[in-house]
PDB file of C-alpha atoms in Angstrom:
ATOM      1  CA  MET A 285     271.313 -75.455 216.309  1.00 70.00           C
ATOM      2  CA  LYS A 286     267.654 -75.004 217.791  1.00 68.00           C
ATOM      3  CA  LYS A 287     268.090 -71.593 217.338  1.00 72.00           C
ATOM      4  CA  LEU A 288     269.058 -71.821 213.267  1.00 67.00           C
ATOM      5  CA  LEU A 289     265.967 -73.801 212.990  1.00 67.00           C
ATOM      6  CA  PHE A 290     263.853 -71.395 214.727  1.00 65.00           C
ATOM      7  CA  ILE A 291     265.347 -68.520 212.683  1.00 73.00           C
ATOM      8  CA  SER A 292     264.832 -70.332 209.400  1.00 69.00           C
ATOM      9  CA  ALA A 293     261.355 -71.258 210.299  1.00 67.00           C
ATOM     10  CA  LEU A 294     260.616 -67.699 211.333  1.00 63.00           C
ATOM     11  CA  VAL A 295     262.108 -66.241 207.993  1.00 66.00           C
ATOM     12  CA  LEU A 296     259.909 -68.795 205.841  1.00 66.00           C
ATOM     13  CA  GLY A 297     256.816 -67.567 207.956  1.00 67.00           C
ATOM     14  CA  PHE A 298     257.734 -64.146 207.003  1.00 66.00           C
ATOM     15  CA  ALA A 299     258.085 -64.797 203.363  1.00 64.00           C
ATOM     16  CA  VAL A 300     254.926 -66.872 203.202  1.00 63.00           C
ATOM     17  CA  SER A 301     252.832 -64.116 205.161  1.00 61.00           C
ATOM     18  CA  ALA A 302     254.595 -61.511 202.809  1.00 56.00           C
ATOM     19  CA  ASN A 303     253.008 -63.452 199.913  1.00 58.00           C
ATOM     20  CA  ALA A 304     249.650 -63.801 201.272  1.00 55.00           C
ATOM     21  CA  GLN A 305     249.141 -60.137 201.406  1.00 60.00           C
ATOM     22  CA  THR A 306     246.211 -59.057 198.989  1.00 63.00           C
ATOM     23  CA  GLU A 307     246.780 -56.086 196.793  1.00 70.00           C
ATOM     24  CA  LYS A 308     244.394 -53.333 197.097  1.00 74.00           C
ATOM     25  CA  THR A 309     242.680 -52.491 193.686  1.00 75.00           C
ATOM     26  CA  THR A 310     240.804 -49.688 193.014  1.00 78.00           C
ATOM     27  CA  LYS A 311     238.041 -49.945 190.350  1.00 80.00           C
ATOM     28  CA  THR A 312     236.906 -46.779 188.438  1.00 79.00           C
ATOM     29  CA  THR A 313     233.638 -46.395 186.529  1.00 77.00           C
ATOM     30  CA  THR A 314     232.545 -43.742 184.193  1.00 75.00           C
ATOM     31  CA  GLU A 315     228.948 -42.883 183.835  1.00 73.00           C
ATOM     32  CA  THR A 316     227.625 -41.304 180.929  1.00 66.00           C
ATOM     33  CA  THR A 317     224.302 -39.446 181.019  1.00 68.00           C
ATOM     34  CA  THR A 318     222.789 -38.219 177.812  1.00 69.00           C
ATOM     35  CA  THR A 319     220.592 -35.316 177.925  1.00 83.00           C
ATOM     36  CA  LYS A 320     217.389 -35.169 175.923  1.00 85.00           C
ATOM     37  CA  GLN A 321     216.530 -32.833 173.547  1.00 93.00           C
ATOM     38  CA  TYR A 322     212.990 -31.303 173.937  1.00 94.00           C
ATOM     39  CA  LYS A 323     211.398 -29.325 171.067  1.00 95.00           C
ATOM     40  CA  PRO A 324     208.924 -26.644 171.957  1.00 96.00           C
ATOM     41  CA  ILE A 325     205.231 -27.655 171.058  1.00 95.00           C
ATOM     42  CA  ASP A 326     201.594 -26.108 171.386  1.00 94.00           C
ATOM     43  CA  ARG A 327     199.978 -26.708 174.834  1.00 88.00           C
ATOM     44  CA  ASN A 328     197.141 -27.935 173.094  1.00 89.00           C
ATOM     45  CA  THR A 329     199.194 -30.591 171.306  1.00 90.00           C
ATOM     46  CA  VAL A 330     199.713 -32.552 174.471  1.00 89.00           C
ATOM     47  CA  ALA A 331     197.831 -35.772 174.339  1.00 87.00           C
ATOM     48  CA  PRO A 332     194.469 -35.674 176.384  1.00 89.00           C
ATOM     49  CA  SER A 333     194.938 -39.052 177.967  1.00 85.00           C
ATOM     50  CA  ALA A 334     198.227 -37.549 179.131  1.00 87.00           C
ATOM     51  CA  LEU A 335     196.626 -34.273 180.467  1.00 87.00           C
ATOM     52  CA  GLU A 336     194.007 -36.085 182.373  1.00 88.00           C
ATOM     53  CA  LYS A 337     196.694 -37.833 184.419  1.00 86.00           C
ATOM     54  CA  ILE A 338     198.785 -34.682 184.679  1.00 87.00           C
ATOM     55  CA  GLY A 339     195.767 -32.973 185.912  1.00 88.00           C
ATOM     56  CA  THR A 340     195.598 -35.100 188.992  1.00 89.00           C
ATOM     57  CA  LYS A 341     199.097 -34.119 190.152  1.00 88.00           C
ATOM     58  CA  TYR A 342     198.951 -30.740 189.116  1.00 88.00           C
ATOM     59  CA  GLY A 343     195.247 -29.653 189.317  1.00 87.00           C
ATOM     60  CA  GLY A 344     194.828 -25.752 189.136  1.00 90.00           C
ATOM     61  CA  TYR A 345     198.210 -25.218 187.480  1.00 91.00           C
ATOM     62  CA  SER A 346     198.222 -23.564 184.281  1.00 91.00           C
ATOM     63  CA  ILE A 347     200.827 -24.724 181.648  1.00 91.00           C
ATOM     64  CA  LEU A 348     203.056 -22.102 180.543  1.00 94.00           C
ATOM     65  CA  GLU A 349     205.391 -23.739 178.416  1.00 95.00           C
ATOM     66  CA  ALA A 350     205.109 -27.339 176.763  1.00 95.00           C
ATOM     67  CA  TYR A 351     208.165 -29.379 175.084  1.00 96.00           C
ATOM     68  CA  GLN A 352     208.398 -33.030 173.792  1.00 95.00           C
ATOM     69  CA  ALA A 353     211.291 -35.034 173.334  1.00 94.00           C
ATOM     70  CA  THR A 354     211.803 -37.753 170.504  1.00 92.00           C
ATOM     71  CA  ASP A 355     210.639 -40.559 172.636  1.00 92.00           C
ATOM     72  CA  GLY A 356     207.426 -38.690 173.564  1.00 92.00           C
ATOM     73  CA  GLU A 357     208.247 -37.497 177.068  1.00 94.00           C
ATOM     74  CA  TYR A 358     206.609 -34.267 178.015  1.00 94.00           C
ATOM     75  CA  LYS A 359     208.632 -31.343 179.777  1.00 94.00           C
ATOM     76  CA  LEU A 360     206.085 -28.878 181.189  1.00 94.00           C
ATOM     77  CA  VAL A 361     206.675 -25.464 182.845  1.00 95.00           C
ATOM     78  CA  VAL A 362     203.643 -24.989 185.149  1.00 94.00           C
ATOM     79  CA  SER A 363     202.408 -22.169 187.355  1.00 94.00           C
ATOM     80  CA  LYS A 364     200.400 -21.669 190.385  1.00 92.00           C
ATOM     81  CA  ASP A 365     200.216 -18.691 192.663  1.00 92.00           C
ATOM     82  CA  ASN A 366     203.302 -17.498 190.872  1.00 90.00           C
ATOM     83  CA  LYS A 367     205.393 -20.198 191.695  1.00 92.00           C
ATOM     84  CA  LYS A 368     206.922 -21.957 188.426  1.00 93.00           C
ATOM     85  CA  SER A 369     207.799 -25.629 188.447  1.00 92.00           C
ATOM     86  CA  THR A 370     209.164 -27.856 185.636  1.00 94.00           C
ATOM     87  CA  ALA A 371     207.610 -31.239 185.550  1.00 93.00           C
ATOM     88  CA  TYR A 372     208.555 -34.220 183.220  1.00 94.00           C
ATOM     89  CA  PHE A 373     205.980 -36.874 182.258  1.00 92.00           C
ATOM     90  CA  THR A 374     205.960 -39.975 179.949  1.00 92.00           C
ATOM     91  CA  SER A 375     204.223 -39.840 176.938  1.00 89.00           C
ATOM     92  CA  THR A 376     201.161 -41.248 178.649  1.00 89.00           C
ATOM     93  CA  GLY A 377     201.054 -38.914 181.474  1.00 89.00           C
ATOM     94  CA  GLU A 378     202.739 -40.705 184.212  1.00 91.00           C
ATOM     95  CA  PHE A 379     204.979 -38.456 186.112  1.00 91.00           C
ATOM     96  CA  LEU A 380     208.738 -38.779 186.251  1.00 92.00           C
ATOM     97  CA  LYS A 381     210.246 -36.021 188.351  1.00 91.00           C
ATOM     98  CA  GLU A 382     210.052 -32.285 189.136  1.00 91.00           C
ATOM     99  CA  GLU A 383     212.649 -29.705 188.904  1.00 88.00           C
TER     100      GLU A 383
END
């Protein structure tokens, strides 16, 4: 009788612990990035206040190409000592990134 009671308790314990197991769930997220469209502009049309701030980071560089996005962000291709870089700035001349 003791063995039967022990086995019943053991089976009940396994059943409860089996229900207590948590399921592993995976969550997938998708990230959508939009690329800005830049239109070529004349180098002289970059805002003077922006050029002043750009000059502090890229003093001595020459602007080879200038582009502007619809939100006013600038994309400038600059060169110094035959080394080209593409730099991105806000419409006010704040540095964003360099490629």
